[in-house]
Coordinates of N, CA and C in Angstrom, one line a residue:
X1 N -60.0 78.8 13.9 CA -61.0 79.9 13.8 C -60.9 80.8 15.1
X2 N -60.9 80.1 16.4 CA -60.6 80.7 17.3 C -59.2 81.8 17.5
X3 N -58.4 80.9 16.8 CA -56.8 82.3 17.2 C -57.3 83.3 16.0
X4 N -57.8 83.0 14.7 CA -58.0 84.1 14.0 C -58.7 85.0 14.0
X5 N -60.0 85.0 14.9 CA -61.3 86.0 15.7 C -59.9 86.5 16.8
X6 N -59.1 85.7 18.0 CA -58.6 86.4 18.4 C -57.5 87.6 17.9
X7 N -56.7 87.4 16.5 CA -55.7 87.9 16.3 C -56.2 89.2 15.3
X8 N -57.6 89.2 14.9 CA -58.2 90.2 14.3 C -58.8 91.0 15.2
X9 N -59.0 90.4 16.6 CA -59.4 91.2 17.0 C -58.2 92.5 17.8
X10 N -57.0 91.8 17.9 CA -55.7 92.7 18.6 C -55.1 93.4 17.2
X11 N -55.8 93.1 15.9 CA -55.4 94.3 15.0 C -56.4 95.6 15.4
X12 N -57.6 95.1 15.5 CA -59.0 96.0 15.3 C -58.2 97.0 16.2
X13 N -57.6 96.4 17.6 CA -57.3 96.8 19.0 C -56.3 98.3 18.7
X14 N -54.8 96.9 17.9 CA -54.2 98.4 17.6 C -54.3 99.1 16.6
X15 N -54.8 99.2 15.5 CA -55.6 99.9 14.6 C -56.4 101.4 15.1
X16 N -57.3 101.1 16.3 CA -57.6 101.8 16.9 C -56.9 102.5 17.9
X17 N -56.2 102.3 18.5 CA -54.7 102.7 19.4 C -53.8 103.5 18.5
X18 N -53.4 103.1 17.4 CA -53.1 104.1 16.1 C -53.8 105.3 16.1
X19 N -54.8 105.2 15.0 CA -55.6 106.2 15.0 C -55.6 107.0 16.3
X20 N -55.9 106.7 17.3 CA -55.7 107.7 18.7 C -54.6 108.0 18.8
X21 N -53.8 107.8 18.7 CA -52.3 108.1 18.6 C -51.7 109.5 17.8
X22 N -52.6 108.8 16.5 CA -53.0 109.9 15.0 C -53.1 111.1 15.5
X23 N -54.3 111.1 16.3 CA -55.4 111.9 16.6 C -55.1 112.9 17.8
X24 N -54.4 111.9 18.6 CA -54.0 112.7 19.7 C -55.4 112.9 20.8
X25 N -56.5 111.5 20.5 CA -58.0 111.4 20.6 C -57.6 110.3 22.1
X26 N -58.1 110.7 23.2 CA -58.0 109.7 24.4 C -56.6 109.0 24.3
X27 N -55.6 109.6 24.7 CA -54.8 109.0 25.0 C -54.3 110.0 26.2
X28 N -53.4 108.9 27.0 CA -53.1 109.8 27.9 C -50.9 110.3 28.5
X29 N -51.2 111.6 28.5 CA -50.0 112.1 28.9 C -49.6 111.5 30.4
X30 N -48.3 111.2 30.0 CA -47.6 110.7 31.4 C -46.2 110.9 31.3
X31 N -45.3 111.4 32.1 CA -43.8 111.4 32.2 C -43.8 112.3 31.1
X32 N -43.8 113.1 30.1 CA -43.2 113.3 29.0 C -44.0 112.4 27.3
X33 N -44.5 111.4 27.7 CA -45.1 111.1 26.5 C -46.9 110.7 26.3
X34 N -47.2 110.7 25.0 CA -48.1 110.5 25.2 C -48.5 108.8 24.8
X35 N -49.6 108.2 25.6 CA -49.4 106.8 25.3 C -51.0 106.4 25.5
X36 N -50.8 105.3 24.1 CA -52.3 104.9 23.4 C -52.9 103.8 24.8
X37 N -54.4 104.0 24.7 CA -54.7 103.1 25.5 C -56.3 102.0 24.4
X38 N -56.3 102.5 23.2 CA -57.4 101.7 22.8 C -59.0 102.0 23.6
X39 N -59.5 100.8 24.3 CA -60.9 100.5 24.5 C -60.6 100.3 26.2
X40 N -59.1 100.1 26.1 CA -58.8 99.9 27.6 C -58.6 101.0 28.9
X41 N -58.6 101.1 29.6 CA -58.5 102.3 30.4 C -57.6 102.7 30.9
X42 N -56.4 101.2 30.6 CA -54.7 101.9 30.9 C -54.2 101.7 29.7
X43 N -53.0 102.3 29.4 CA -52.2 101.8 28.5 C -52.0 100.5 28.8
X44 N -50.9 100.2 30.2 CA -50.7 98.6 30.5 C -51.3 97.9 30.1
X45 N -53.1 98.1 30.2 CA -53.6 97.2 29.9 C -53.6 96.5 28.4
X46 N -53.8 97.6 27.5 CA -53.7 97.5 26.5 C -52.1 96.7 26.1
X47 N -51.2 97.1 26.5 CA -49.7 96.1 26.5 C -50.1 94.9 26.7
X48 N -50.7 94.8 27.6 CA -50.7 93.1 28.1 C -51.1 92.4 27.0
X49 N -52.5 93.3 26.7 CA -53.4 92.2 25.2 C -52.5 92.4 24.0
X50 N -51.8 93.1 24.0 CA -51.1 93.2 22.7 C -49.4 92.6 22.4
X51 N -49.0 92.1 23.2 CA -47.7 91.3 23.8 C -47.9 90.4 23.5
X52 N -49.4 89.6 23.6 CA -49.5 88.2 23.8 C -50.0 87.8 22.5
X53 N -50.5 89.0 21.5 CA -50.7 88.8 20.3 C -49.8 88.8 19.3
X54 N -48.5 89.9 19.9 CA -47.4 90.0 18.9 C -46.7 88.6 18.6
X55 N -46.9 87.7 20.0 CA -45.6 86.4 19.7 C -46.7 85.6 18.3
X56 N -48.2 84.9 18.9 CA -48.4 84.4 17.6 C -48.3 85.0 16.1
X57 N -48.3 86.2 16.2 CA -48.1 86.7 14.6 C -46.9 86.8 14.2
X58 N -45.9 87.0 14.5 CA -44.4 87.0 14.5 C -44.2 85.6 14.0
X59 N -45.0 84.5 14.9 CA -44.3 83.1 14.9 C -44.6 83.3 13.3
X60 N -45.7 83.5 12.6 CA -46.8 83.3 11.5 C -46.0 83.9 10.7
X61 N -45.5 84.7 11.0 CA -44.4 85.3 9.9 C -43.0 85.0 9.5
X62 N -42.6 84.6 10.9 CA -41.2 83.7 10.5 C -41.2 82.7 10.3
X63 N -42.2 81.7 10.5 CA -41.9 80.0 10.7 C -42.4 79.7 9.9
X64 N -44.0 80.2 9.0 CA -44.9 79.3 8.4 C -44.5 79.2 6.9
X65 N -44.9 78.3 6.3 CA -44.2 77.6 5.0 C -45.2 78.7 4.0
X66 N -46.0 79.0 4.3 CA -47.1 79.2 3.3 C -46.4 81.3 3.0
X67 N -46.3 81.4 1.7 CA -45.7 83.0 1.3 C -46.9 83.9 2.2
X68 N -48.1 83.4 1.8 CA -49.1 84.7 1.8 C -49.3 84.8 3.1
X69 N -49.3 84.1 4.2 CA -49.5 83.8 5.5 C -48.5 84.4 5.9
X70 N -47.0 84.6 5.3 CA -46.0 84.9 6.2 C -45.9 86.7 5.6
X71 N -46.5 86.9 4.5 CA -47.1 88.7 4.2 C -48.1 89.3 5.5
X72 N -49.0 88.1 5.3 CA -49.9 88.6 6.4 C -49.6 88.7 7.7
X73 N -49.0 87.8 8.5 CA -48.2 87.7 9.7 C -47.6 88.8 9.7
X74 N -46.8 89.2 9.0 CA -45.3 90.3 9.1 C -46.1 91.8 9.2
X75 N -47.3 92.0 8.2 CA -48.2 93.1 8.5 C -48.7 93.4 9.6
X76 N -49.4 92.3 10.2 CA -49.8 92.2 11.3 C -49.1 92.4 12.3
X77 N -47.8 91.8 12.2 CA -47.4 92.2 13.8 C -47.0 93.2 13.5
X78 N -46.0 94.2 12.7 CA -45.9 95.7 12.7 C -47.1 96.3 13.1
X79 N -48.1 96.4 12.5 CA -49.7 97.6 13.3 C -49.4 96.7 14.6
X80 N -49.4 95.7 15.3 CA -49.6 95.5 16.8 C -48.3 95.8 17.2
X81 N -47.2 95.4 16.9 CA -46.1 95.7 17.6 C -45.9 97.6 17.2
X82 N -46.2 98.3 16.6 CA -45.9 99.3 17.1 C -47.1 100.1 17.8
X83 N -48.6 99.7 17.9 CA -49.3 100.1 18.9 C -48.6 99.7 20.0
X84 N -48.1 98.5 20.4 CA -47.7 98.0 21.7 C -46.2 99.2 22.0
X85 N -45.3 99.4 20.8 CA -44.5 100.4 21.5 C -45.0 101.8 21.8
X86 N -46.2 102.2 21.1 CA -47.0 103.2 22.0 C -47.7 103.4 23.1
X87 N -47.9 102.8 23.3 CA -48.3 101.6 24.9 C -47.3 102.4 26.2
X88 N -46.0 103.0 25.9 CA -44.8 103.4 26.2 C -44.9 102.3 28.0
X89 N -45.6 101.0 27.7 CA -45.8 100.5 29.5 C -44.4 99.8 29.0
X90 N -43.4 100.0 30.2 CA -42.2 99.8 30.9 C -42.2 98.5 30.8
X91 N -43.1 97.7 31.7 CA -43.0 96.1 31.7 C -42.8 95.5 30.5
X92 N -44.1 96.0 29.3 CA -44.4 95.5 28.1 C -42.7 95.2 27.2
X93 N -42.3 96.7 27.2 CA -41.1 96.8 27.0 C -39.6 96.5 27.0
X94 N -39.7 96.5 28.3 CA -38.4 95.8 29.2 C -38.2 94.7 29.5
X95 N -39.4 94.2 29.5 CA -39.8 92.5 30.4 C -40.4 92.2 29.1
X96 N -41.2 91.9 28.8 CA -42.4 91.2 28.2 C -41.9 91.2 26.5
X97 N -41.9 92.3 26.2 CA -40.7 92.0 24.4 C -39.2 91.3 24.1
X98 N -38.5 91.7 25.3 CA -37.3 91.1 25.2 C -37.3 89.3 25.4
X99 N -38.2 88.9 26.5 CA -38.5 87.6 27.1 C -39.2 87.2 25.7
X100 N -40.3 87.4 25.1 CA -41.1 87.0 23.9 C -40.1 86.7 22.9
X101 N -39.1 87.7 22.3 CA -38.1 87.5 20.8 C -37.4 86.6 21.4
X102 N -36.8 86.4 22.5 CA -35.7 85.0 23.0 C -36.4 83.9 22.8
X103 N -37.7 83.8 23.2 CA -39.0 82.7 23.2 C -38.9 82.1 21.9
X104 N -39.2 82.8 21.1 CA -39.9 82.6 19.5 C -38.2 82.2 18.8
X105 N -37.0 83.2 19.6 CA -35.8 82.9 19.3 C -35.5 81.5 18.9
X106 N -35.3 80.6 20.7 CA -35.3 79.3 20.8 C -36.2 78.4 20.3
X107 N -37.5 78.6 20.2 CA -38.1 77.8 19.4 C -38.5 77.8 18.2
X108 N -38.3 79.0 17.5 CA -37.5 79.0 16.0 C -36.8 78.0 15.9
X109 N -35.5 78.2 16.7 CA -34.4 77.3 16.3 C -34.1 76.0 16.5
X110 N -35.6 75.4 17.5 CA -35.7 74.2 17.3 C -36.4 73.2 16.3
X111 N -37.4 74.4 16.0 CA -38.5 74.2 15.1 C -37.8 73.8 13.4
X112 N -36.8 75.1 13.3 CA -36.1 75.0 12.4 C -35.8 74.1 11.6
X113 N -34.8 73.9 13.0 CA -33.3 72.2 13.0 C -34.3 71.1 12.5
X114 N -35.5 71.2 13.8 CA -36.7 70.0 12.9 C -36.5 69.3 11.3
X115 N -36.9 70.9 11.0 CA -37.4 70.2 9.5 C -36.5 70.5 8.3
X116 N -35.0 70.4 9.6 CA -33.8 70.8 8.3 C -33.8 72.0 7.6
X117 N -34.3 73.0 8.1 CA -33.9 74.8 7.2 C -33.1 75.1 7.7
X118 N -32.8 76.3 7.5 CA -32.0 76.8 7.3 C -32.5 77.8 8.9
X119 N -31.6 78.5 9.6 CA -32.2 79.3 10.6 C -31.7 80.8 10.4
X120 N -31.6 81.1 9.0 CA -30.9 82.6 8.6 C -32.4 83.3 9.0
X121 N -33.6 82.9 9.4 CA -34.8 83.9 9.7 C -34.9 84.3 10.9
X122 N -33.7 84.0 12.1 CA -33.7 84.0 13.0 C -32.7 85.3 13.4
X123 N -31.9 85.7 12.1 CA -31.5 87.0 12.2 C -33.0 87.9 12.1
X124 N -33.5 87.5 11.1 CA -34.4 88.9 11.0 C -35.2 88.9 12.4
X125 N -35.0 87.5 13.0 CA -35.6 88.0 14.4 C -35.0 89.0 15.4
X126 N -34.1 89.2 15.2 CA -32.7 89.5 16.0 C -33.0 91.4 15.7
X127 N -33.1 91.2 14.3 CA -33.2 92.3 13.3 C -34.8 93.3 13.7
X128 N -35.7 92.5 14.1 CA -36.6 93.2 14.8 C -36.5 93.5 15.8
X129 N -35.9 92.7 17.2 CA -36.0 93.1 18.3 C -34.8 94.2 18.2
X130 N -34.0 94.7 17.4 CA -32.6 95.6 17.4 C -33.9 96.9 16.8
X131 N -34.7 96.8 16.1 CA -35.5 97.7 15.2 C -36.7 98.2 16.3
X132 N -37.1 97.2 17.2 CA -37.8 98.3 18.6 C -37.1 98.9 19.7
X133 N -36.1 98.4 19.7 CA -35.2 99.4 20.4 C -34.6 100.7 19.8
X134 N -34.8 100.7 18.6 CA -34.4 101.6 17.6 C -35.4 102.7 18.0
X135 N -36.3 102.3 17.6 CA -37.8 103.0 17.7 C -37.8 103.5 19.2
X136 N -37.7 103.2 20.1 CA -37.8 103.4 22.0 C -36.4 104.5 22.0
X137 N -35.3 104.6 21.0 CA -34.1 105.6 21.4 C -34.5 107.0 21.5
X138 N -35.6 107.8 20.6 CA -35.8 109.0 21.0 C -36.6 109.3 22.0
X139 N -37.5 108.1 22.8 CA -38.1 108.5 23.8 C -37.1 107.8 24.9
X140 N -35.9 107.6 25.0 CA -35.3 107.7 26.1 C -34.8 109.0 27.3
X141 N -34.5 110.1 26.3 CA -34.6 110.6 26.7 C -35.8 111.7 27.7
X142 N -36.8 110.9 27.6 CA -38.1 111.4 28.3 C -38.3 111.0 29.7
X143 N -39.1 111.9 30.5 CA -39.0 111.5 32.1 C -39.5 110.2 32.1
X144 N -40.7 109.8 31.4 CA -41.1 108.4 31.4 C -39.5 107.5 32.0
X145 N -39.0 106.9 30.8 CA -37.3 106.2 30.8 C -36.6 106.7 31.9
X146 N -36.5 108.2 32.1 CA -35.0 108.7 33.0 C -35.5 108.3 34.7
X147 N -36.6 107.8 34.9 CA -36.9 107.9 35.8 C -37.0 106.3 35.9
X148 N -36.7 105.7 35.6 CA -37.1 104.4 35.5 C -36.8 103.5 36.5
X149 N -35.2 104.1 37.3 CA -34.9 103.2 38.7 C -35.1 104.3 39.3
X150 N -35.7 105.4 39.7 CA -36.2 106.4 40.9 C -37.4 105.7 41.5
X151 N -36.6 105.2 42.9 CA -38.0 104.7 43.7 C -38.2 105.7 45.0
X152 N -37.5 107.2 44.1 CA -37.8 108.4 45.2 C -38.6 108.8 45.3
X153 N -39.6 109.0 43.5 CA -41.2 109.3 43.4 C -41.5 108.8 42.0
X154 N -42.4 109.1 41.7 CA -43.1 108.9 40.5 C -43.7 107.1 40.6
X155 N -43.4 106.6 39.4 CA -44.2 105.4 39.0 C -43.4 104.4 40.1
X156 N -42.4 104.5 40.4 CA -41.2 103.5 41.0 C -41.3 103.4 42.2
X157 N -41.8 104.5 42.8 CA -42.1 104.8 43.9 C -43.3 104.6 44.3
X158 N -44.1 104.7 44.1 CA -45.7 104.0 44.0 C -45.9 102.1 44.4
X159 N -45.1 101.9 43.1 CA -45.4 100.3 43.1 C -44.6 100.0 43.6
X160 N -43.3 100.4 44.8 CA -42.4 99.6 45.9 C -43.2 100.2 46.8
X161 N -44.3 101.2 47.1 CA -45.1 101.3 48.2 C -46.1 100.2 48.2
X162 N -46.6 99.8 47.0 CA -47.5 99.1 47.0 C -47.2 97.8 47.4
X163 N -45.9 97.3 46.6 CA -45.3 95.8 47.0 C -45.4 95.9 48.3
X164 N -45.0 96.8 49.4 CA -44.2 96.9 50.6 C -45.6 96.5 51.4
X165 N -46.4 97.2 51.0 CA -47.9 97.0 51.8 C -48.7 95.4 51.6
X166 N -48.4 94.7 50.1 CA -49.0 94.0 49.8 C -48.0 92.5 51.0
X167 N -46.9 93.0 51.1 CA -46.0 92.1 51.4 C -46.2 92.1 53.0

């Protein structure tokens, strides 16, 4: 009951992050793009909650035995996983999606072997994390991305000032 109040509630989340998105309603311009923040006051923030929602719904969709659960799951993480790539937060992206599909990767394929299947659903895992990078190629070319190891100024340069101070 508890994960399902939680995992309805990171649809409500990006559902709403959508629509703003739609709308072009509170979201905010940075680098070159514009990126959803929901109810939260950063985009990041909103990554964080929605990263942590994408791995259980994914798992729900690749692993569970039940058909309608694994419809529901698959729906589900599409509306959050692509709020989360509007999110355009760098960590979420770079760090936090790539680490999560390796995650669900290997314990897919232990989970698998377990119960004797087959692990051909671990292409379609492979097949989604290749399908958000797909999605991320036309915003590469945006200052957001091109600037990504410039710790001369912008965002790069901020948070090595901050490390530098915190250290």
């Amino acid at each position: 009951l508890l994960l399902a109040a939680w995992l309805s509630g990171a649809l409500l989340v990006a559902g709403v992050g959508l629509g703003q998105y739609a709308t072009k309603e509170m979201v905010i311009s940075a680098e070159g793009v514009q990126r959803v923040r929901a109810f939260y006051g950063s985009p990041n923030n909103l990554a964080l909650y929605l990263e942590r929602a994408l791995a259980p719904l994914l798992a729900v969709a690749l692993f569970t035995q039940r058909p309608a659960w694994r419809w529901l799951g698959a729906g589900s993480a599409l509306l959050v996983g692509s709020a989360l790539l509007l999110t355009f937060s760098k960590g979420a992206l770079l760090c936090g999606l790539p680490v999560m599909l390796v995650t669900l990767w290997v314990g897919g394929l232990v989970l698998l072997r377990q119960r004797d299947q087959s692990t051909r659903v671990l292409w379609g895992l492979a097949a989604i994390g290749a399908l958000a990078l797909v999605a991320l190629t036309p915003f590469l070319a945006t200052e957001r991305f091109q600037r990504l190891l410039d710790f001369q100024g912008g965002s790069g340069f901020v948070r090595l000032q901050l490390w530098r101070s915190a250290w």
